[in-house]
Coordinates of C-alpha atoms and ligand atoms in Angstrom, one line a residue:
X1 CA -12.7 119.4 147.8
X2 CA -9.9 121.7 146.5
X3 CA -7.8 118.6 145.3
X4 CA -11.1 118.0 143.7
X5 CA -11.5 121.1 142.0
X6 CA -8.2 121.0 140.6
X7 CA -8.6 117.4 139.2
X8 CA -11.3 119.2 137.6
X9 CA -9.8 122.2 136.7
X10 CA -6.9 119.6 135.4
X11 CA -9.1 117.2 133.3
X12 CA -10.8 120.5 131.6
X13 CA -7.5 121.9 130.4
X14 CA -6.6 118.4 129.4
X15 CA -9.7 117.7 127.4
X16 CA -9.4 121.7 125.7
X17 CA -6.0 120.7 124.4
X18 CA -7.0 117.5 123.4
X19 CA -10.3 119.0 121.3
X20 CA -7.6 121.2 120.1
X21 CA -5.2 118.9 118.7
X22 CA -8.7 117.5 117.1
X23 CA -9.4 120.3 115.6
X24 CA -6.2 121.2 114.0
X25 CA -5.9 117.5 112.8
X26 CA -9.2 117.9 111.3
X27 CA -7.8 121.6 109.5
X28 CA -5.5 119.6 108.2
X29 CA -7.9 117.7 106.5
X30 CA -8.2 120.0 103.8
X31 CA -4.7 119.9 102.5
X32 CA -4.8 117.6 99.6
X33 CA -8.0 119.0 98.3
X34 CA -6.3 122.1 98.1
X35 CA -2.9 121.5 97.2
X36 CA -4.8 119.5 94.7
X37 CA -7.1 122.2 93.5
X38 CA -3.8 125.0 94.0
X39 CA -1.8 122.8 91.0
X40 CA -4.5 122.0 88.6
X41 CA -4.3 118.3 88.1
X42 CA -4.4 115.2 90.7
X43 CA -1.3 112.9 90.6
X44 CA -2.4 108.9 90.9
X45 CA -0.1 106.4 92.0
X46 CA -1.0 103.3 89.3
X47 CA 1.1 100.1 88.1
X48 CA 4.0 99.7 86.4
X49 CA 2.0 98.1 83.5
X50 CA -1.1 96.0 84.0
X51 CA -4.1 95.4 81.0
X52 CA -7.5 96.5 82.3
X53 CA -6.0 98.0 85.5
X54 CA -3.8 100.6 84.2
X55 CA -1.9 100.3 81.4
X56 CA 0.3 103.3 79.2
X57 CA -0.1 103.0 75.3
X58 CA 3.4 103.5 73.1
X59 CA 2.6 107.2 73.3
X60 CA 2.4 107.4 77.3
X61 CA -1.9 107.6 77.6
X62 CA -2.5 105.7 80.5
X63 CA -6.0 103.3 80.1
X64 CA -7.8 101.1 82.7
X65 CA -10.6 100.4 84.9
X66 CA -8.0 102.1 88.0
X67 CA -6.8 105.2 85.4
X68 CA -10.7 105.5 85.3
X69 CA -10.9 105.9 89.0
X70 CA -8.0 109.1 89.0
X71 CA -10.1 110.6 86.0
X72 CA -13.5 110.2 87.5
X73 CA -11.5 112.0 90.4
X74 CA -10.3 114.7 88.2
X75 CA -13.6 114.8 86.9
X76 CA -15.2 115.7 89.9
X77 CA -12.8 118.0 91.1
X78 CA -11.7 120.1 88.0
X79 CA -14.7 119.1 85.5
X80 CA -11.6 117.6 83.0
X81 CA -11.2 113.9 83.8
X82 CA -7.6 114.8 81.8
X83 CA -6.5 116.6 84.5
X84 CA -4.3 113.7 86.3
X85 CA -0.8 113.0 86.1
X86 CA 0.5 109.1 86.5
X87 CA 3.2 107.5 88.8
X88 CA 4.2 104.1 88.0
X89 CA 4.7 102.5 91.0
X90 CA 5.7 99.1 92.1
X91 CA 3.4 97.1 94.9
X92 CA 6.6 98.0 97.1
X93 CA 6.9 101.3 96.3
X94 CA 3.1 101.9 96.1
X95 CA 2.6 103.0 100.1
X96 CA 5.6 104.9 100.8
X97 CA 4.8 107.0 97.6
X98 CA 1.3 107.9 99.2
X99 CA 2.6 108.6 103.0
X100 CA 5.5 110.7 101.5
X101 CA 3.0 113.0 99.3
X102 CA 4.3 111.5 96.0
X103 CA 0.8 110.9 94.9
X104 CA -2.3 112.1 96.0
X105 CA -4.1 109.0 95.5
X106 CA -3.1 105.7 95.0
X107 CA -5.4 103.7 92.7
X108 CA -3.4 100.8 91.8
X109 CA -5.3 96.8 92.2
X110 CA -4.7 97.2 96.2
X111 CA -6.5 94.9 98.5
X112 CA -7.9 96.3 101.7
X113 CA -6.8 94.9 104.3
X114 CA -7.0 95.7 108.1
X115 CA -3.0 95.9 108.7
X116 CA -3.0 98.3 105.7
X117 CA -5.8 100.4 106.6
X118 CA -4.9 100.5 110.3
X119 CA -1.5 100.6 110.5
X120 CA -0.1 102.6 107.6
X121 CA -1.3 105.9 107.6
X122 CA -3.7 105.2 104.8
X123 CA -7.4 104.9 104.5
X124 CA -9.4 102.8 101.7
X125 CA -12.1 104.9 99.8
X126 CA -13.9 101.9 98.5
X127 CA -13.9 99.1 96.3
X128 CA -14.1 99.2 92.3
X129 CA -13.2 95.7 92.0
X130 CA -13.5 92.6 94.0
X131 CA -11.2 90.2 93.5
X132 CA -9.7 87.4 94.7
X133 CA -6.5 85.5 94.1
X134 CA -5.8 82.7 91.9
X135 CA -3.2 80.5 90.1
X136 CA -2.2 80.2 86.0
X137 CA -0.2 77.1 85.7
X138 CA 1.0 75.7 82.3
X139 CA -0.8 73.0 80.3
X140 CA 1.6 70.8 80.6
X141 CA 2.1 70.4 83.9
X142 CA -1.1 68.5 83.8
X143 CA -2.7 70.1 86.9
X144 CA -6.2 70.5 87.4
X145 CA -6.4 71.9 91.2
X146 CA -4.3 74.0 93.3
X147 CA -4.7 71.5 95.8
X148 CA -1.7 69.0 93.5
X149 CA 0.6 71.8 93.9
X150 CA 2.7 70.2 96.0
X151 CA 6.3 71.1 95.9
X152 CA 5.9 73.8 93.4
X153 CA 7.9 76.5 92.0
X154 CA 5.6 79.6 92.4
X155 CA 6.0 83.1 90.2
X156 CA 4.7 86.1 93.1
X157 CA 4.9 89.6 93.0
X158 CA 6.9 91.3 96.3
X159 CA 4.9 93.7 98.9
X160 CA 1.8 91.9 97.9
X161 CA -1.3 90.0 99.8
X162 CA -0.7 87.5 97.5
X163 CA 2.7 86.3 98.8
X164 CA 0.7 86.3 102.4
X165 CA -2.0 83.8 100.7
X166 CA 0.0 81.8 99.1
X167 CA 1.8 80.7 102.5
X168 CA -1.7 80.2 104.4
X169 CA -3.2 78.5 101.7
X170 CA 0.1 76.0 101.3
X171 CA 0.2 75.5 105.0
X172 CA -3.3 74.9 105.7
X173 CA -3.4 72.3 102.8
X174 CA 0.2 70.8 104.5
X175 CA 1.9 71.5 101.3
X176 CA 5.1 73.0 100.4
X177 CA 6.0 75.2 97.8
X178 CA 9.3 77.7 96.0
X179 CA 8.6 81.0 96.3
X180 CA 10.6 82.6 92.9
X181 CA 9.8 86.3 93.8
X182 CA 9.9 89.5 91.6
X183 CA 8.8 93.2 91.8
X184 CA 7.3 94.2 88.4
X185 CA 4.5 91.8 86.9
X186 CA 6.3 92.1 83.4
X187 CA 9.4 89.8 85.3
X188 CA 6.9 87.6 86.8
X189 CA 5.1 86.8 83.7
X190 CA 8.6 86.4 81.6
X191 CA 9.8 84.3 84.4
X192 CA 6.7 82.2 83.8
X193 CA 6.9 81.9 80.4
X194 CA 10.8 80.9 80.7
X195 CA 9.9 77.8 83.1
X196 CA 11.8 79.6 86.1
X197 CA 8.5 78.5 87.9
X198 CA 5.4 76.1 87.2
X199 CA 2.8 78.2 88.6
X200 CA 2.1 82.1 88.6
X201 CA 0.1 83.6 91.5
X202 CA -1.9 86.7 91.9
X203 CA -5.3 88.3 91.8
X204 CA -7.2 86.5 89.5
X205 CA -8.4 89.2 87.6
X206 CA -4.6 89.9 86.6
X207 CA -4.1 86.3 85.6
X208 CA -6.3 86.6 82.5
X209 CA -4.2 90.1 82.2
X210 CA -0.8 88.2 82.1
X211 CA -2.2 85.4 80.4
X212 CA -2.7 87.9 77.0
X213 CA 1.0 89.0 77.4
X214 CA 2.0 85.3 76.7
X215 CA 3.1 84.3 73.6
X216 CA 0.8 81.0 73.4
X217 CA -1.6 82.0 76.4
X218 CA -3.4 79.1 75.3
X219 CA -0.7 76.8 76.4
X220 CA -1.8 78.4 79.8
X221 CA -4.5 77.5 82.2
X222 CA -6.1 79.6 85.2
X223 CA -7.6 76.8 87.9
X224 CA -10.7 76.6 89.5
X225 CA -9.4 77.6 93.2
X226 CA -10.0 81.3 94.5
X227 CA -8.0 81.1 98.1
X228 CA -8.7 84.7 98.6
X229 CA -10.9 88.1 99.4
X230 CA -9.2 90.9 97.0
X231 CA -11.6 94.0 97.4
X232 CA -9.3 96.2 95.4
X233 CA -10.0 99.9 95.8
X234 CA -8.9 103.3 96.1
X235 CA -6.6 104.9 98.7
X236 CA -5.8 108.2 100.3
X237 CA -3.7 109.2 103.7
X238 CA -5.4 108.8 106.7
X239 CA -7.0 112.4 108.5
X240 CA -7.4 114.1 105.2
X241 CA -11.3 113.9 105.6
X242 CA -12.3 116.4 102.6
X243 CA -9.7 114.7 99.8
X244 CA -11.3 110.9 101.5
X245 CA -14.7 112.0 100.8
X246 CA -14.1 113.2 97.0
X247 CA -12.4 110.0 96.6
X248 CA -14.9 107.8 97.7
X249 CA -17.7 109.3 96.3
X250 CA -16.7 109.6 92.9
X251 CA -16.6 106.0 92.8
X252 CA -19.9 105.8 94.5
X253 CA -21.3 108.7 91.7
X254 CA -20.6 106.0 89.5
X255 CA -22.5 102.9 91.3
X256 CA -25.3 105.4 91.1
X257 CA -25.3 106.4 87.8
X258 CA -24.7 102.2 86.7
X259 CA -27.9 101.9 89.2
X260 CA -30.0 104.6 87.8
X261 CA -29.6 103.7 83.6
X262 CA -26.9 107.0 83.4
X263 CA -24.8 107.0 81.0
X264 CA -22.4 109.1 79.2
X265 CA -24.9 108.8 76.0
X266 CA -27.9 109.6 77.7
X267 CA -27.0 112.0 80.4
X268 CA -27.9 115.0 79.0
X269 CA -30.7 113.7 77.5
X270 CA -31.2 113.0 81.4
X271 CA -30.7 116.6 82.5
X272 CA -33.2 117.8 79.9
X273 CA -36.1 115.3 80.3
X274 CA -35.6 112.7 83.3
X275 CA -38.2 114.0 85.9
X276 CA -36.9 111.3 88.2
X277 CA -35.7 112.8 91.5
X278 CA -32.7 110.2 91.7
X279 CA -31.5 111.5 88.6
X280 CA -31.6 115.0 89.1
X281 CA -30.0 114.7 92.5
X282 CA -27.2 112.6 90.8
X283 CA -27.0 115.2 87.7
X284 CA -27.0 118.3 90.4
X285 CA -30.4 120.0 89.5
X286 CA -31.4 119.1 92.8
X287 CA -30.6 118.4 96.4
X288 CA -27.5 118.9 98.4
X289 CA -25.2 119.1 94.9
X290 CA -21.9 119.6 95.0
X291 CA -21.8 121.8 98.5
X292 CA -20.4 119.0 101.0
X293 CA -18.0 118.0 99.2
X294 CA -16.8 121.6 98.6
X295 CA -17.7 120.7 94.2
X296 CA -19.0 122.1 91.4
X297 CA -22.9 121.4 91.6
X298 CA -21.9 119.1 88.1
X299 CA -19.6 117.2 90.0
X300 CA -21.2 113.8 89.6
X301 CA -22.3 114.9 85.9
X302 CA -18.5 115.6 84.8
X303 CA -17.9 112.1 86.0
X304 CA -20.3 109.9 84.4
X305 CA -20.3 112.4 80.9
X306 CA -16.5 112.3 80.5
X307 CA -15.3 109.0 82.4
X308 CA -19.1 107.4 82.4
X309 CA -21.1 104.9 84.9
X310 CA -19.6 101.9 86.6
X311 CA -20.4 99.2 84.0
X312 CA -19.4 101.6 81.3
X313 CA -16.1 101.4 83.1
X314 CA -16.2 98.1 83.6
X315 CA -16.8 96.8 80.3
X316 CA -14.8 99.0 78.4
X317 CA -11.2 98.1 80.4
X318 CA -11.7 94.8 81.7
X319 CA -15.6 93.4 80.7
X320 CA -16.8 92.3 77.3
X321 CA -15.7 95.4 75.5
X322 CA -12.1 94.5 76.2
X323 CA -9.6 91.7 75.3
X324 CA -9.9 90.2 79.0
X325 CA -13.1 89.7 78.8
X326 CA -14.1 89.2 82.1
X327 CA -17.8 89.0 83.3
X328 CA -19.2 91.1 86.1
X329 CA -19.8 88.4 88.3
X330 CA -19.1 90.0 92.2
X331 CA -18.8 93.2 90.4
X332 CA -22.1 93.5 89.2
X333 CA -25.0 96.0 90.5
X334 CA -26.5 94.1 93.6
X335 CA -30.1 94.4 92.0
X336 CA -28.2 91.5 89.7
X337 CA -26.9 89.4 92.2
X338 CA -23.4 91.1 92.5
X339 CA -21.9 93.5 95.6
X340 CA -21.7 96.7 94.0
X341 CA -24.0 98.9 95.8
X342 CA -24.6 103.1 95.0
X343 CA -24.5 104.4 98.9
X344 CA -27.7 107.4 98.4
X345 CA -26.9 110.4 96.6
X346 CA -29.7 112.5 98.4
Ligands
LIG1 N1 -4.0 93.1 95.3 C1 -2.8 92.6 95.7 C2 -1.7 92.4 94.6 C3 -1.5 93.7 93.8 C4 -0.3 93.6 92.9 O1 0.6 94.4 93.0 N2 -0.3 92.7 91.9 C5 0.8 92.6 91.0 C6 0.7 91.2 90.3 S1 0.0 91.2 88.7 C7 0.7 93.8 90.0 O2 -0.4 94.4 89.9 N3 1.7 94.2 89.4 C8 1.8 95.4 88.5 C9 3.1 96.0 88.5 O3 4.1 95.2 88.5 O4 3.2 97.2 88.4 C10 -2.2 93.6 96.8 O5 -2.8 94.7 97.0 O6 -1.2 93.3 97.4

């Protein structure tokens, strides 16, 4: 009975210190909101260089549908979607950088993956692009399918899913290949063009990106084959609950907006007239606003006024607006037949 008691007694004081540790793990939560908030601006881990994605101009202003993402952030947090300050990083370099406190969020064409979201400290936010991975080979070559690559020479990026598809994707098909491996996109695209290899790999989204950086991108092709799921999407350090949930829903403010006809031209046409209740939650007239996410009650009105809705960010980077030119296809609202979907704002 007393041995019982003890077990008990025992198992209590092992259960208060383990709600402890809880709760101090969960008060760390907090930290990069409020480091965040303490410095003024939010630093993004991006590319070293990538059209659509995230791209700096001669004079160092950073464009792209993933720059978009950090602003929207910025946006939502300090009501300036200029308020962000850019890391170049490698695919390497990009994790280390966000598990050392380099960045404060990486948003930077990164697949979710299991082994990355359960391994490394890190936890996806979303995605604000799927993708999936394909292959540019040159004209000349003559090939119409990935499936008479055979013995290829094959341009890949290091520290990416890519390099991880490529060998599934030769083996299952009992095909052998040369990997000619580089770190920067820039080196994999010169090594393209200067026949070091006869096929360039990576998310096909990028390939019409590279392809434009070619002197003659006509003389390249992108083939059919997808081998791949790419969701690409932002990502934060794991247990920092309150920084996650800014993250993630100023991508999802954006969904909504797309979903609900907001745009950076209409919205405060929106605030004045719309007597829709989905729109005045998502403007912050109405509802829970800005309180659980510890934001202005504009939050989500900063975001789609100064970076705008999803398509708007779409289009203008990577869609029809821009020299990719790339439809919406999985990336389109799912009311059109594509995956992205506004979780309620309510
Ligand atoms: N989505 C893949 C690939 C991402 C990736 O890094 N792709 C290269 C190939 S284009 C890239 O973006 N490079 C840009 C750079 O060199 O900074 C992943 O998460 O591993």
């Amino acid at each position: 009975m007393e041995i019982k008691g003890m077990m008990k007694k025992n198992y209590l004081a092992v259960a208060a210190i383990a709600s402890a540790v809880l709760i101090s793990s969960n008060a760390n939560a907090g930290t990069t909101f409020d480091a965040v908030k303490k410095k003024g601006f939010v630093q993004c881990g991006v590319t070293t260089g990538l059209t659509g994605f995230s791209a700096p101009d001669d004079k160092g202003n950073w464009t792209g549908i993933d720059v978009d993402g950090c602003r929207a952030v910025a946006a939502a947090v300090f009501g300036d979607a200029k308020a962000v300050k850019f890391t170049p990083l490698t695919a390497k370099e990009r994790f280390t950088a966000l598990q050392s406190g380099e960045i404060d969020m990486l948003s930077r064409n990164t697949t979710w993956t299991l082994t990355r979201d359960s391994s490394l400290g890190i936890s996806f936010a979303g995605v604000n692009y799927y993708d999936g991975q394909g292959f540019l080979v040159n004209k000349d070559l003559g090939v119409k399918s990935a499936t008479e690559l055979d013995g290829a020479a094959v341009c890949i990026q290091a520290g990416t899913t890519t390099e991880l598809n490529l060998a599934d994707y030769f083996r299952a098909k009992g095909m052998s290949y040369t990997p000619v491996t580089y770190d920067k996109s820039e080196e994999t695209v010169k090594a393209f063009e200067a026949g070091r290899c006869d096929v360039l790999t990576s998310d096909q989204s990028q390939l019409y990106a590279l392809r434009l950086k070619l002197k003659s991108p006509e003389a390249a092709g992108v083939l059919p084959e997808v081998i791949s799921k790419e969701p690409l999407g932002p990502v934060v350090r794991q247990g920092d609950d309150a920084w996650f949930k800014v993250v993630r829903w100023s991508l999802i403010a954006q969904v909504n907006a797309e979903e609900l006809g907001v745009t950076s031209a209409n919205i405060d046409d929106m605030k004045k007239n719309s007597t829709d209740p989905n729109v005045k939650r998502l403007i912050g007239l109405d509802g829970i606003k800005g309180e659980g996410l510890n934001l202005d009650d504009a939050w989500a009105y900063n975001i789609v006024k100064q970076v705008g809705n999803y398509g708007e960010m779409f289009e203008r980077n990577v869609g029809m607006d821009s020299p990719l030119k790339i439809a919406r296809g999985l990336n389109d609202l799912w009311t059109r037949g594509g995956l992205q979907y506004g979780t309620p704002i309510r």
